[in-house]
Coordinates of C-alpha atoms and ligand atoms in Angstrom, one line a residue:
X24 CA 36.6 -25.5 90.1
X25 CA 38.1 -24.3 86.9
X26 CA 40.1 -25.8 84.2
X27 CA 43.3 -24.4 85.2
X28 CA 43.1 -27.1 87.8
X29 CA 43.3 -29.5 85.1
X30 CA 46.2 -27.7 83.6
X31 CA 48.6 -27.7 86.6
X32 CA 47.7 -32.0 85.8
X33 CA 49.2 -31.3 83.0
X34 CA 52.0 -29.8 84.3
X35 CA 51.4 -26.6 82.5
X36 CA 53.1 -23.7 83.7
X37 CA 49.6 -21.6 82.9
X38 CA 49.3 -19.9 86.5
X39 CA 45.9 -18.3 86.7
X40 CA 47.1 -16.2 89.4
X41 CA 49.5 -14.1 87.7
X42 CA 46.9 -14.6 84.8
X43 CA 44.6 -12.3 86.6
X44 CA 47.4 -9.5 88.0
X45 CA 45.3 -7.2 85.9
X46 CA 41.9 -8.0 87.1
X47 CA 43.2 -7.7 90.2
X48 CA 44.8 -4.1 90.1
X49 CA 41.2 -3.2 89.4
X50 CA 39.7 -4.6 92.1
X51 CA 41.0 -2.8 94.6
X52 CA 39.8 0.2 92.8
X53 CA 36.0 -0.7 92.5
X54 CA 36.4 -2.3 96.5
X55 CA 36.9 1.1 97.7
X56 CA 33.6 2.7 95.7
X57 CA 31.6 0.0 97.3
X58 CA 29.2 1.1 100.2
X59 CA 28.3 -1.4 103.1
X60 CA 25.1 -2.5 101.7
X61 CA 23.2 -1.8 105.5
X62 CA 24.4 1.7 105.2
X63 CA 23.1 2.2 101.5
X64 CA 19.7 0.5 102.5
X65 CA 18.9 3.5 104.9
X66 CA 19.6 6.0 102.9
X67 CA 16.7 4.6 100.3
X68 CA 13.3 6.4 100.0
X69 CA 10.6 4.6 101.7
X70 CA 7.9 6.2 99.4
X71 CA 5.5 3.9 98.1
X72 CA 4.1 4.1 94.6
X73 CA 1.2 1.8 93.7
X74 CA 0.8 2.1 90.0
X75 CA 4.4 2.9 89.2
X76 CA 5.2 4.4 85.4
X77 CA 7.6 1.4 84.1
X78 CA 9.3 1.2 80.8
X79 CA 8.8 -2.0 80.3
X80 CA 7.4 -5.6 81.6
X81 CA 8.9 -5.6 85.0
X82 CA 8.7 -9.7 85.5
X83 CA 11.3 -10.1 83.1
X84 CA 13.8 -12.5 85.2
X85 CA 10.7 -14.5 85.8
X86 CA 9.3 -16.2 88.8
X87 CA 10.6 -19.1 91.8
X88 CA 10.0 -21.1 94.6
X89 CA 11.7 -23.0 97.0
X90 CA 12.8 -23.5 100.4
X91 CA 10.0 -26.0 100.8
X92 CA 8.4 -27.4 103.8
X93 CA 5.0 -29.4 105.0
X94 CA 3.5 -25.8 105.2
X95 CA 4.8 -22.9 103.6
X96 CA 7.1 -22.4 100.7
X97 CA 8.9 -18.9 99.2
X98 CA 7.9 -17.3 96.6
X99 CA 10.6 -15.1 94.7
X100 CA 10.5 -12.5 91.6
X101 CA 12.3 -9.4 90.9
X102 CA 11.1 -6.1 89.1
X103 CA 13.1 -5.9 86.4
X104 CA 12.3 -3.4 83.6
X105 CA 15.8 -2.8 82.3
X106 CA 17.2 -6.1 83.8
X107 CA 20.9 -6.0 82.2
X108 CA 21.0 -2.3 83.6
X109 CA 20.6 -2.5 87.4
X110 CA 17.3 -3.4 87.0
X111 CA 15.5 0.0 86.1
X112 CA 13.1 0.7 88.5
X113 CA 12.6 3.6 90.4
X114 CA 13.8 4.3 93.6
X115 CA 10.7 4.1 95.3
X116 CA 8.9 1.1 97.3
X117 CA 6.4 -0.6 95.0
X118 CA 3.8 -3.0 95.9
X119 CA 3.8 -6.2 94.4
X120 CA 0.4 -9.0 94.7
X121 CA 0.6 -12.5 94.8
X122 CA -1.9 -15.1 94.9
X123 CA -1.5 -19.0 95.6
X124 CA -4.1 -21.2 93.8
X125 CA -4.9 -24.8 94.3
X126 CA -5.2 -25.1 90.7
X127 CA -3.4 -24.4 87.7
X128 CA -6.1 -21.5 86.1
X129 CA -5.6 -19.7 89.2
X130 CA -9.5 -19.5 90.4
X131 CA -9.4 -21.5 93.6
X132 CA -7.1 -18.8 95.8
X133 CA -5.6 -19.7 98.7
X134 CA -3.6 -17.4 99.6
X135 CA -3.1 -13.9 98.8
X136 CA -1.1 -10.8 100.0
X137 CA 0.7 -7.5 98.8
X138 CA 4.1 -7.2 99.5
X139 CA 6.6 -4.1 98.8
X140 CA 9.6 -4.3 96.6
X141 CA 12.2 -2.2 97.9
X142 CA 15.2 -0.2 96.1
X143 CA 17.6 -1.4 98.5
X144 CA 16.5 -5.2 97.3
X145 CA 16.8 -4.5 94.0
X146 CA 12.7 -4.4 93.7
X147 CA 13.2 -8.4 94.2
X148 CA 10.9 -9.7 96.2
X149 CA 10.4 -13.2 98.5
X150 CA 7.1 -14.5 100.1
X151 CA 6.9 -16.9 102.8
X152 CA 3.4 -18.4 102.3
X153 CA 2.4 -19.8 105.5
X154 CA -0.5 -22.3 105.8
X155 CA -0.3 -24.5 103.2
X156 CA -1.4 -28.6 102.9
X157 CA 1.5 -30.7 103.1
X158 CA 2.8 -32.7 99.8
X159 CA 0.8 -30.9 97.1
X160 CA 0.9 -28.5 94.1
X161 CA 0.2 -25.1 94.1
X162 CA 0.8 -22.7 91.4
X163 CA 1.4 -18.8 92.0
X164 CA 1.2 -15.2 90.1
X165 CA 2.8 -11.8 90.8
X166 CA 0.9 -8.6 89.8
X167 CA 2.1 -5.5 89.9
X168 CA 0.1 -2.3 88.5
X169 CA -1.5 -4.2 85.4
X170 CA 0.8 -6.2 84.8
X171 CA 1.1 -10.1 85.5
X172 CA 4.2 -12.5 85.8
X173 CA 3.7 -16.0 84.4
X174 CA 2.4 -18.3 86.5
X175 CA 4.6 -20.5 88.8
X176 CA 4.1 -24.1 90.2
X177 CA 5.2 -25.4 93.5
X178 CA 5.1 -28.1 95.9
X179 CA 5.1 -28.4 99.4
X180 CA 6.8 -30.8 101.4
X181 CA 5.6 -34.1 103.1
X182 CA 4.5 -34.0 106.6
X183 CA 7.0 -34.6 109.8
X184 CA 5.9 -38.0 110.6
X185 CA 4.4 -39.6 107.1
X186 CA 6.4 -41.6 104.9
X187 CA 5.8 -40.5 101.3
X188 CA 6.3 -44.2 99.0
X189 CA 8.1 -41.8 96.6
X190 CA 10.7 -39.1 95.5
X191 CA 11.5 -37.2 92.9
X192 CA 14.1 -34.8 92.5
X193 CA 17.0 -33.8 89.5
X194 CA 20.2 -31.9 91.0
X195 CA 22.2 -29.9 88.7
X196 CA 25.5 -27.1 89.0
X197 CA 27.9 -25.1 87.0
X198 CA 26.2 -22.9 84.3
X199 CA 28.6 -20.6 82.8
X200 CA 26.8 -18.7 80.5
X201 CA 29.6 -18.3 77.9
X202 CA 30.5 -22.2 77.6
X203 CA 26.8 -22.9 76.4
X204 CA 22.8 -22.9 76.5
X205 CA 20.8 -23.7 79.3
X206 CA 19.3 -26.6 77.1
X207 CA 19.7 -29.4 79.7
X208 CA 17.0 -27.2 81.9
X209 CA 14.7 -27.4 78.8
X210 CA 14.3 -30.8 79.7
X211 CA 14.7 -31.4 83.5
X212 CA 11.5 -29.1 82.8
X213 CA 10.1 -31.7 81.3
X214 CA 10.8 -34.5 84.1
X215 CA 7.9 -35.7 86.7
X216 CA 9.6 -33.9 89.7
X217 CA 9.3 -32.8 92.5
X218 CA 11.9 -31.0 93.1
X219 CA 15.0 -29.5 91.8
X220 CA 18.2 -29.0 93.8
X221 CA 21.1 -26.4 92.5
X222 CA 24.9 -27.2 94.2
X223 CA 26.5 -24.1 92.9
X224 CA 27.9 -22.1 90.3
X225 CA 24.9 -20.5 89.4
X226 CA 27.0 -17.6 88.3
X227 CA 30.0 -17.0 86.9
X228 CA 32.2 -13.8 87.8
X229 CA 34.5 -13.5 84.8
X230 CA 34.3 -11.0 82.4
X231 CA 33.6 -11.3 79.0
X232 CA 35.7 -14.3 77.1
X233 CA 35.2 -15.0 73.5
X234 CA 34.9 -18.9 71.6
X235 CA 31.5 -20.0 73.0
X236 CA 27.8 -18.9 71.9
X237 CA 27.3 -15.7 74.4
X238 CA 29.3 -13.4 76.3
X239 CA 28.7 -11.9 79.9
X240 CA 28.2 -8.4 80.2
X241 CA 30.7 -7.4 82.1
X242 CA 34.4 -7.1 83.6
X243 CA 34.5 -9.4 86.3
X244 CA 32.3 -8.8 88.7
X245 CA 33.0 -6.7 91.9
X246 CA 30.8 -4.4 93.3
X247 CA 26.8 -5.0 93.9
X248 CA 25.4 -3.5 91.1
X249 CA 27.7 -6.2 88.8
X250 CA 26.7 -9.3 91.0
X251 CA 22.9 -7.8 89.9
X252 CA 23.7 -7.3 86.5
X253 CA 25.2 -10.8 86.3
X254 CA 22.3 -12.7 88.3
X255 CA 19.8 -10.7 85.6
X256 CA 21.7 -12.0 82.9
X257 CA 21.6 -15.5 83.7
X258 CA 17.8 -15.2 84.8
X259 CA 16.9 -14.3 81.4
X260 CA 17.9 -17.7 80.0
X261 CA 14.4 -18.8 78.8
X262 CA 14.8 -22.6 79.7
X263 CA 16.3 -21.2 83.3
X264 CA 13.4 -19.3 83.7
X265 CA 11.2 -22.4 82.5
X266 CA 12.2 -24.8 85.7
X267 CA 12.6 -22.1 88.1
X268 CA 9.0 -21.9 87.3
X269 CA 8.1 -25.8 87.1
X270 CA 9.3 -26.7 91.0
X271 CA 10.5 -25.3 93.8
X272 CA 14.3 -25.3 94.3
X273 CA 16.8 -26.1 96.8
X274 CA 19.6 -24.3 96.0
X275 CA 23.4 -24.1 97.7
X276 CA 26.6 -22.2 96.1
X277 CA 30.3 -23.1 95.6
X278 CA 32.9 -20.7 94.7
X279 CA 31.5 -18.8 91.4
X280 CA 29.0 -17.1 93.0
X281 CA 31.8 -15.1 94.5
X282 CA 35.1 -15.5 93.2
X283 CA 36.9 -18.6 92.0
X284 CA 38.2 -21.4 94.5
X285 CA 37.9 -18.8 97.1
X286 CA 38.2 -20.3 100.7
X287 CA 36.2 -18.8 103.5
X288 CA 38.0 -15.1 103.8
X289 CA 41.0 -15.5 101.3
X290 CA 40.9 -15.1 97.5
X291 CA 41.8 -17.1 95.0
X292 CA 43.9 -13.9 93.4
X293 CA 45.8 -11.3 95.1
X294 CA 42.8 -9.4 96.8
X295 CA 43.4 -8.6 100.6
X296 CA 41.2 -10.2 103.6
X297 CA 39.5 -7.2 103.6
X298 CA 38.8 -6.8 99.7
X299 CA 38.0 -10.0 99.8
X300 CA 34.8 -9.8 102.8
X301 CA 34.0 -6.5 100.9
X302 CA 33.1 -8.4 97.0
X303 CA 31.6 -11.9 99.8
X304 CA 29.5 -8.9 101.1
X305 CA 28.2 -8.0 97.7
X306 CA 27.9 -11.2 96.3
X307 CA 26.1 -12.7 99.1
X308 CA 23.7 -9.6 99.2
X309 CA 23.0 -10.7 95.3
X310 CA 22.6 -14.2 95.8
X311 CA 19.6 -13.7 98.6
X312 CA 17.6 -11.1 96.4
X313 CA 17.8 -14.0 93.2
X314 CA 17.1 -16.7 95.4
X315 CA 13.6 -18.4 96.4
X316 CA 15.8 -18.3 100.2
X317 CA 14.1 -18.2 103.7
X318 CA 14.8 -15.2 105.7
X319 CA 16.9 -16.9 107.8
X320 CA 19.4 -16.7 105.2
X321 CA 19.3 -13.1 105.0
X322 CA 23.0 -12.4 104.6
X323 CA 24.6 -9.6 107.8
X324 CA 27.2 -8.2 105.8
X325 CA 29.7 -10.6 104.3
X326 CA 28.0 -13.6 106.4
X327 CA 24.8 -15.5 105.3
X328 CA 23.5 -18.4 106.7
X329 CA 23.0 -21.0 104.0
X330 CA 23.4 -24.3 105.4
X331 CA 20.4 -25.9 106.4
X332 CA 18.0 -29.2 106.7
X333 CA 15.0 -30.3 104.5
X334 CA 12.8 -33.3 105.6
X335 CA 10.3 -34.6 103.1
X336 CA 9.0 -37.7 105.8
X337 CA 10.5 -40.0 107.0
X338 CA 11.5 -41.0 103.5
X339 CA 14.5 -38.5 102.6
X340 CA 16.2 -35.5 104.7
X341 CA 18.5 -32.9 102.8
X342 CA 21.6 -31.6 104.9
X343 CA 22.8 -28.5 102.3
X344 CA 25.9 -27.6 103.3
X345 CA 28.1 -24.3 102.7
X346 CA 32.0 -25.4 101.9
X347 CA 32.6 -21.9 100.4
X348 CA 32.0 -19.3 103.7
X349 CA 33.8 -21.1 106.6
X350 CA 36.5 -23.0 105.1
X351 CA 40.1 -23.1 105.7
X352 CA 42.2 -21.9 102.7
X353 CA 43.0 -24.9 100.3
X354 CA 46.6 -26.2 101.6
X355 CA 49.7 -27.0 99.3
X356 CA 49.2 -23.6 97.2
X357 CA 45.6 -24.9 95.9
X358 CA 45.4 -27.1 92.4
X359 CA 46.4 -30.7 91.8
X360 CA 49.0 -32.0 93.2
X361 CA 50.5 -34.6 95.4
X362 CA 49.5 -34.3 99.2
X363 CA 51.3 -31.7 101.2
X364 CA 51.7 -31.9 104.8
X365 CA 48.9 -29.2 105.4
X366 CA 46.3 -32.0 103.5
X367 CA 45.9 -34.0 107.3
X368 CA 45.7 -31.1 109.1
X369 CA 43.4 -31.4 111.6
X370 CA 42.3 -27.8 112.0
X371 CA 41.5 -27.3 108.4
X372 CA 38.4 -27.8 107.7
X373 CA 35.6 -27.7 104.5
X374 CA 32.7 -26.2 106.8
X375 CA 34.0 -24.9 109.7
X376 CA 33.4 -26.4 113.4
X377 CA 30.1 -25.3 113.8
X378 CA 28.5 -26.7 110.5
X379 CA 30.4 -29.9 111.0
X380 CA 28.7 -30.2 114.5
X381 CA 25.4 -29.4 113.2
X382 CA 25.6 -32.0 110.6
X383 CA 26.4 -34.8 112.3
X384 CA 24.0 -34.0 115.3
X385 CA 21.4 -34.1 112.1
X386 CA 22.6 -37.0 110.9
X387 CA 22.5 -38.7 114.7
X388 CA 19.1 -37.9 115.0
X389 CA 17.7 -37.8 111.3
X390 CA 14.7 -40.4 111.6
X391 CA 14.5 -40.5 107.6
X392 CA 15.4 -43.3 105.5
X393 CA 17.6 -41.6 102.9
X394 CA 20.2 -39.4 104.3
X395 CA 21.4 -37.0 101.7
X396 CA 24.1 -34.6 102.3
X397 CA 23.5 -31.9 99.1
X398 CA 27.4 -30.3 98.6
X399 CA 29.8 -28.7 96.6
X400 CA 33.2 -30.4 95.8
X401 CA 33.8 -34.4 95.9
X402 CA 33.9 -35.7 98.7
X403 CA 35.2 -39.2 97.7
X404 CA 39.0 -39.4 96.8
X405 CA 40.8 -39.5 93.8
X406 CA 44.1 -40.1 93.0
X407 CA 44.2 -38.4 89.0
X408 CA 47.9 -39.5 88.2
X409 CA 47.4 -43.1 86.8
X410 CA 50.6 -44.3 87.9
X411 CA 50.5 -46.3 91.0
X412 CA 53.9 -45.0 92.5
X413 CA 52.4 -41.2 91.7
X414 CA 49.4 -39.6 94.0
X415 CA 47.9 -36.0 92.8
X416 CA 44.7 -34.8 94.3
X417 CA 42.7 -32.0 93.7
X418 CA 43.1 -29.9 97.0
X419 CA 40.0 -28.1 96.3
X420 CA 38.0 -30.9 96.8
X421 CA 37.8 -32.9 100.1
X422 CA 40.9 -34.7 99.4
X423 CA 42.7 -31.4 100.6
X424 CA 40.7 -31.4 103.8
X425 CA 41.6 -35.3 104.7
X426 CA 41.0 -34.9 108.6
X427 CA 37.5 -33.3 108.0
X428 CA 36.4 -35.8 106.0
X429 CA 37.6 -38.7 108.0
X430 CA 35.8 -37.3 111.0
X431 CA 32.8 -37.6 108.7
X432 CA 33.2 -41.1 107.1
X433 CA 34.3 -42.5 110.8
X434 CA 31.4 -40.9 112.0
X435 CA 29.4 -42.9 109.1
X436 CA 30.7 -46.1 109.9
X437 CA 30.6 -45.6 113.6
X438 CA 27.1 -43.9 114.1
X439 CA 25.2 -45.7 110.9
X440 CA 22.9 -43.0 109.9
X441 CA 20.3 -44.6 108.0
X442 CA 21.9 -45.0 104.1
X443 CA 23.8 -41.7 103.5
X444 CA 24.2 -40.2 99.8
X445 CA 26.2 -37.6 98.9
X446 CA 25.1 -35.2 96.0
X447 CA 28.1 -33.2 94.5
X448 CA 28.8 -31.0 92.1
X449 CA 31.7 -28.3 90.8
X450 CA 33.8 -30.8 88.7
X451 CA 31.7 -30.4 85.0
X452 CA 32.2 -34.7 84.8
X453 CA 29.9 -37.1 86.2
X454 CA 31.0 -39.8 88.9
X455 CA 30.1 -41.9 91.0
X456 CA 31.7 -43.5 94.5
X457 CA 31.7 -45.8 97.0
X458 CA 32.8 -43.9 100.5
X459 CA 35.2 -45.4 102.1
X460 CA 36.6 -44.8 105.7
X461 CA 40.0 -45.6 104.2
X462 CA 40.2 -45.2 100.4
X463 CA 43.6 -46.9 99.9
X464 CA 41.8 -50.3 101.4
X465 CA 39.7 -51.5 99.6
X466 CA 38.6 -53.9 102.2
X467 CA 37.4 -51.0 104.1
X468 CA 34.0 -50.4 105.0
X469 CA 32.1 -48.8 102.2
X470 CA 30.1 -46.0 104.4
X471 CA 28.3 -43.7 101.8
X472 CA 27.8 -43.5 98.3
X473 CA 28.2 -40.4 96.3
X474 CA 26.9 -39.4 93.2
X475 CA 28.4 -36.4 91.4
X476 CA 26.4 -34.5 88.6
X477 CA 28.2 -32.6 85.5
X478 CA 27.6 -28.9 84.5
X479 CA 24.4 -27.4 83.5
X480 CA 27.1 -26.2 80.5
X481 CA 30.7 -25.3 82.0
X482 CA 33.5 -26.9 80.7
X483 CA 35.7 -30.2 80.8
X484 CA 38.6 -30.0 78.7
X485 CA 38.1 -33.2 76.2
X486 CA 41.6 -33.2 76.6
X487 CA 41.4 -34.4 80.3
X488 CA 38.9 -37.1 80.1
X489 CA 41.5 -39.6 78.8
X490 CA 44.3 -38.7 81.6
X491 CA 40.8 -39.2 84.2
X492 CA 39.5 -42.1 82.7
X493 CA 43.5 -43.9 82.9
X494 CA 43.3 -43.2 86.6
X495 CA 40.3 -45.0 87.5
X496 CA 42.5 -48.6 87.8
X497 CA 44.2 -46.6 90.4
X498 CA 40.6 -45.6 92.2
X499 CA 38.3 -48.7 92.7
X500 CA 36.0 -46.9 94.7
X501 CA 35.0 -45.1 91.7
X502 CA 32.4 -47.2 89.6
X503 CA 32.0 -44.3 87.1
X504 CA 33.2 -41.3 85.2
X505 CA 32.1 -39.5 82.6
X506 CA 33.9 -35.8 81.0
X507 CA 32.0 -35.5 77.6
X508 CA 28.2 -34.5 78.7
X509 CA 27.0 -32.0 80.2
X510 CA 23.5 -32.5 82.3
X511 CA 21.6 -33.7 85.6
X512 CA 21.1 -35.9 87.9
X513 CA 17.4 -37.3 87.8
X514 CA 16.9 -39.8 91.5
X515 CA 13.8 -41.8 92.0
X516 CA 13.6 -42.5 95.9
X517 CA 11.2 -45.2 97.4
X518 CA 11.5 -46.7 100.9
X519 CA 14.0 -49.9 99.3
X520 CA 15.6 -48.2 96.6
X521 CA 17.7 -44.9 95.6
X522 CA 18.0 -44.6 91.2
X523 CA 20.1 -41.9 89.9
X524 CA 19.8 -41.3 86.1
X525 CA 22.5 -39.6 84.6
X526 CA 21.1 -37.4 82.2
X527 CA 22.8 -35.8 79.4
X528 CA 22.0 -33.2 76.6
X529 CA 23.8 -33.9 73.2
X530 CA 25.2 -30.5 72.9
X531 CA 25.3 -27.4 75.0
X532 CA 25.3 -25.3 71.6
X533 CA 22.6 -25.6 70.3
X534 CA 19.5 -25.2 71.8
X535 CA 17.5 -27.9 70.2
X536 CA 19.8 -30.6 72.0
X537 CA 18.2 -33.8 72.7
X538 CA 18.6 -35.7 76.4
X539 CA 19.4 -39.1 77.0
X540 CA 20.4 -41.3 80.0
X541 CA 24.3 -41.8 79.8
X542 CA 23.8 -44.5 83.1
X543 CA 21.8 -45.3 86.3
X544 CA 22.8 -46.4 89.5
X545 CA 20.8 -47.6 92.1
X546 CA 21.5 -47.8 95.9
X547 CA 19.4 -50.6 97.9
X548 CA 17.9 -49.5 101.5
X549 CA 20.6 -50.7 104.1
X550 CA 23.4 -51.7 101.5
X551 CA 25.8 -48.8 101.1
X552 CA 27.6 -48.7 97.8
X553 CA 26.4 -47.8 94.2
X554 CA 25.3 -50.7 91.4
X555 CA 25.0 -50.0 88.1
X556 CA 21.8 -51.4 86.4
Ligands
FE2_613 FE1 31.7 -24.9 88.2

């Protein structure tokens, strides 16, 4: 999502793809310098250097976890001397320890292991620690020569079978380092957790634009080495660095991490098919080394697997699903506008076939009592002209992929997995829905609820909240919408009751911001539909 979405509502003639004609010309300069990244890995050296001469701190992006299950979690960090200037390590294997302690001081080890970071990874490095206790804290420390990372905590998941009284988890997206600080991770820091899930935008890919507190440090961002310049930049955000640090993440991306509003193997600008799978190649490659991810989301080329299932008990089970890689391109020429023919197409589709199948065979069999599907763009739809005789939909969103989400609100109402919740982000605004199987009744059977978060610190035009907030007479299913904070999504889970607090930071420029709670909803075990409280 960008704001020139909220333009074309508008009806401004602002058309970002001739906007970008420029950025474009360029692109197809830097795609043909780029190497397949399998090729560039062989040619790397596979000396090893123990004690490696550094010229500086080398954890300087700082240290995660995630991926968690009953018995083994990933560790991530990434050698990092020069991190702004691909990284400046050099080109040489390096072992890197780690330790897991039961305690915070680090004396009651474990586990324990060496493991080399490699050149063609960027020196970042991921640990799967096997053999962990179920449902507990453990905290973790890189070494490398002399030096130490911080420490990191982590948590393990439930074990298959129990059923925890209790969950805690804070989802957050969109955090475009140029619109604002990080300050709203400062305090989700701060929450009792235990655990943190990211829906996208992590990254941004534009280059450098002026009128907010920092710049990126780049162009936009082509070829590998920019990706790893741009994930290094973000990662040295100190109150980033802070909750990566404080609980093991889930995390999922949406279009920034590659290119904006890109769809499956099309652009959002004028790069070819091919151009386009050359940068998803990259940027995929870059996303696995900065994420805590499992190796079975090691990315083959310009495909990575990133959808997968999380069960913490038989209390709550995470379906995180990947809108970006498979989908069809967004019908009617993308934006906001009324629906085009090509919005009920039945072949177009937000995850592909396969992912769709996968889900709901998850949701058929999911024994858990909260069924949350963790995604990218809203699912629920929304009509954002406030006039009844006038529909415009964003067709970025679900609302441009109407026969894929029917076949997953009819299988709601027809299968009844066990209360299903939707976590969303990419639309900087906070909402929240009822899921309907047919949104224009509103006698129709409320399915789902959804709860959408706001950005980390991207933008929503203060312009647009008014033009939103008219159109929510014409929306019923919507019971809430915020544009004017930026923040989180804090949920409580117990075996009756689902509480999302809306959590806001005053400002996004400065980074002394305080947080508040802007609202909380709560969902009731077996009642589908949000209540405010
Ligand atoms: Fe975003």
């Amino acid at each position: 999502m960008d704001n020139f979405n909220f333009e074309r509502l508008l009806s401004s003639k602002i058309n970002r793809r001739s906007l970008l004609v420029g950025a474009g010309a360029l692109t197809g300069i830097a795609i043909a310098q780029a190497r397949p990244v399998t090729g560039f890995a062989r040619q790397h050296s596979t000396k090893v250097v123990a004690q490696p001469v550094l010229s500086g701190y080398p954890f300087s992006l700082g240290v995660a976890s995630g991926d968690p299950l009953p018995d083994s979690v990933v560790l991530w960090t990434r050698l990092a001397p020069s991190p702004l200037d691909g990284g400046g390590m050099p080109p040489y294997l390096v072992p890197v320890q780690w330790h897991v302690s039961a305690n915070e001081s680090m004396s009651q080890i474990v586990r324990s292991g060496t493991v080399n970071a490699r050149p063609e990874s960027a020196h970042a490095v991921k640990v799967n620690v096997g053999g962990l206790r179920p449902g507990r804290w453990y905290w973790y420390q890189f070494k490398v020569g002399n030096e130490l990372s911080q420490i990191g905590r982590t948590r393990t998941a439930p074990a298959r079978g129990d059923f925890p009284k209790e969950l805690r988890f804070a989802f957050a997206s969109c955090q475009d380092w140029q619109n604002g600080y990080f300050t709203a991770y400062k305090h989700m820091a701060a929450e009792d957790l235990d655990l943190v899930v990211h829906l996208g935008d992590y990254i941004y890919e534009y280059g450098p634009q002026s009128g907010g507190p920092r710049q990126h440090n780049s162009d936009e961002i082509i070829t590998l080495a920019d990706y790893r310049n741009r994930y290094a930049l973000y990662k040295t955000d100190p109150d980033l660095q802070a909750l990566h640090a404080a609980f093991p993440w889930i995390v999922t991306w949406d279009d920034h991490e590659v290119d904006n509003n890109y769809a499956g193997e099309v652009a959002e600008d004028d790069q070819s098919q091919q151009e386009l799978l050359a940068r998803r190649a990259n940027a995929y490659q870059a996303y696995y080394e900065h994420m805590p991810l499992r190796r079975s989301s090691m990315p083959r080329g310009a495909a990575m697997q990133l959808y997968r299932r999380f069960t913490f008990g038989n209390l709550a089970e995470f379906n995180v699903l990947d809108t970006r890689q498979y989908r069809s391109d967004q019908p009617c020429g993308d934006g906001l506008k009324p629906r085009c023919e090509a919005t009920f197409d039945p072949n177009a589709t937000m995850t592909g076939f396969e992912q769709e199948r996968w889900l709901l065979d998850g949701l058929d069999r999911s024994e858990a009592r909260w069924n949350v599907i963790a995604q990218q763009t809203m699912l629920a739809e929304y009509d954002f002209d406030a006039r009844p005789e006038v529909e415009v939909f964003n067709v970025d969103q679900w609302d441009g992929y109407v026969a894929s989400r029917s076949r997953l609100l009819n299988f709601l109402d027809k299968k009844k997995p066990s209360n299903p919740v939707v976590i969303t982000g990419d639309i900087h605004s906070s909402w929240v829905h009822d899921l309907k199987t047919d949104f224009s009744m509103a006698n129709s059977p409320t399915v789902g609820t959804e709860f959408v978060g706001t950005s980390i610190a991207s933008d929503f035009p203060s312009a647009f909240i008014a033009p939103v907030s008219a159109a929510l007479a014409d929306n019923p299913h919507t019971k809430f919408f915020d544009g004017a904070f930026r923040g989180y999504v804090r949920c409580h889970l117990t075996r009756q009751l689902w509480q999302s607090d809306f959590r806001a930071v005053s400002t996004i420029l400065d980074r002394n911001a305080t947080i508040s709670t802007l609202a909380s909803f709560v969902v009731e075990n077996g009642r589908s539909g949000a209540q405010r409280i």
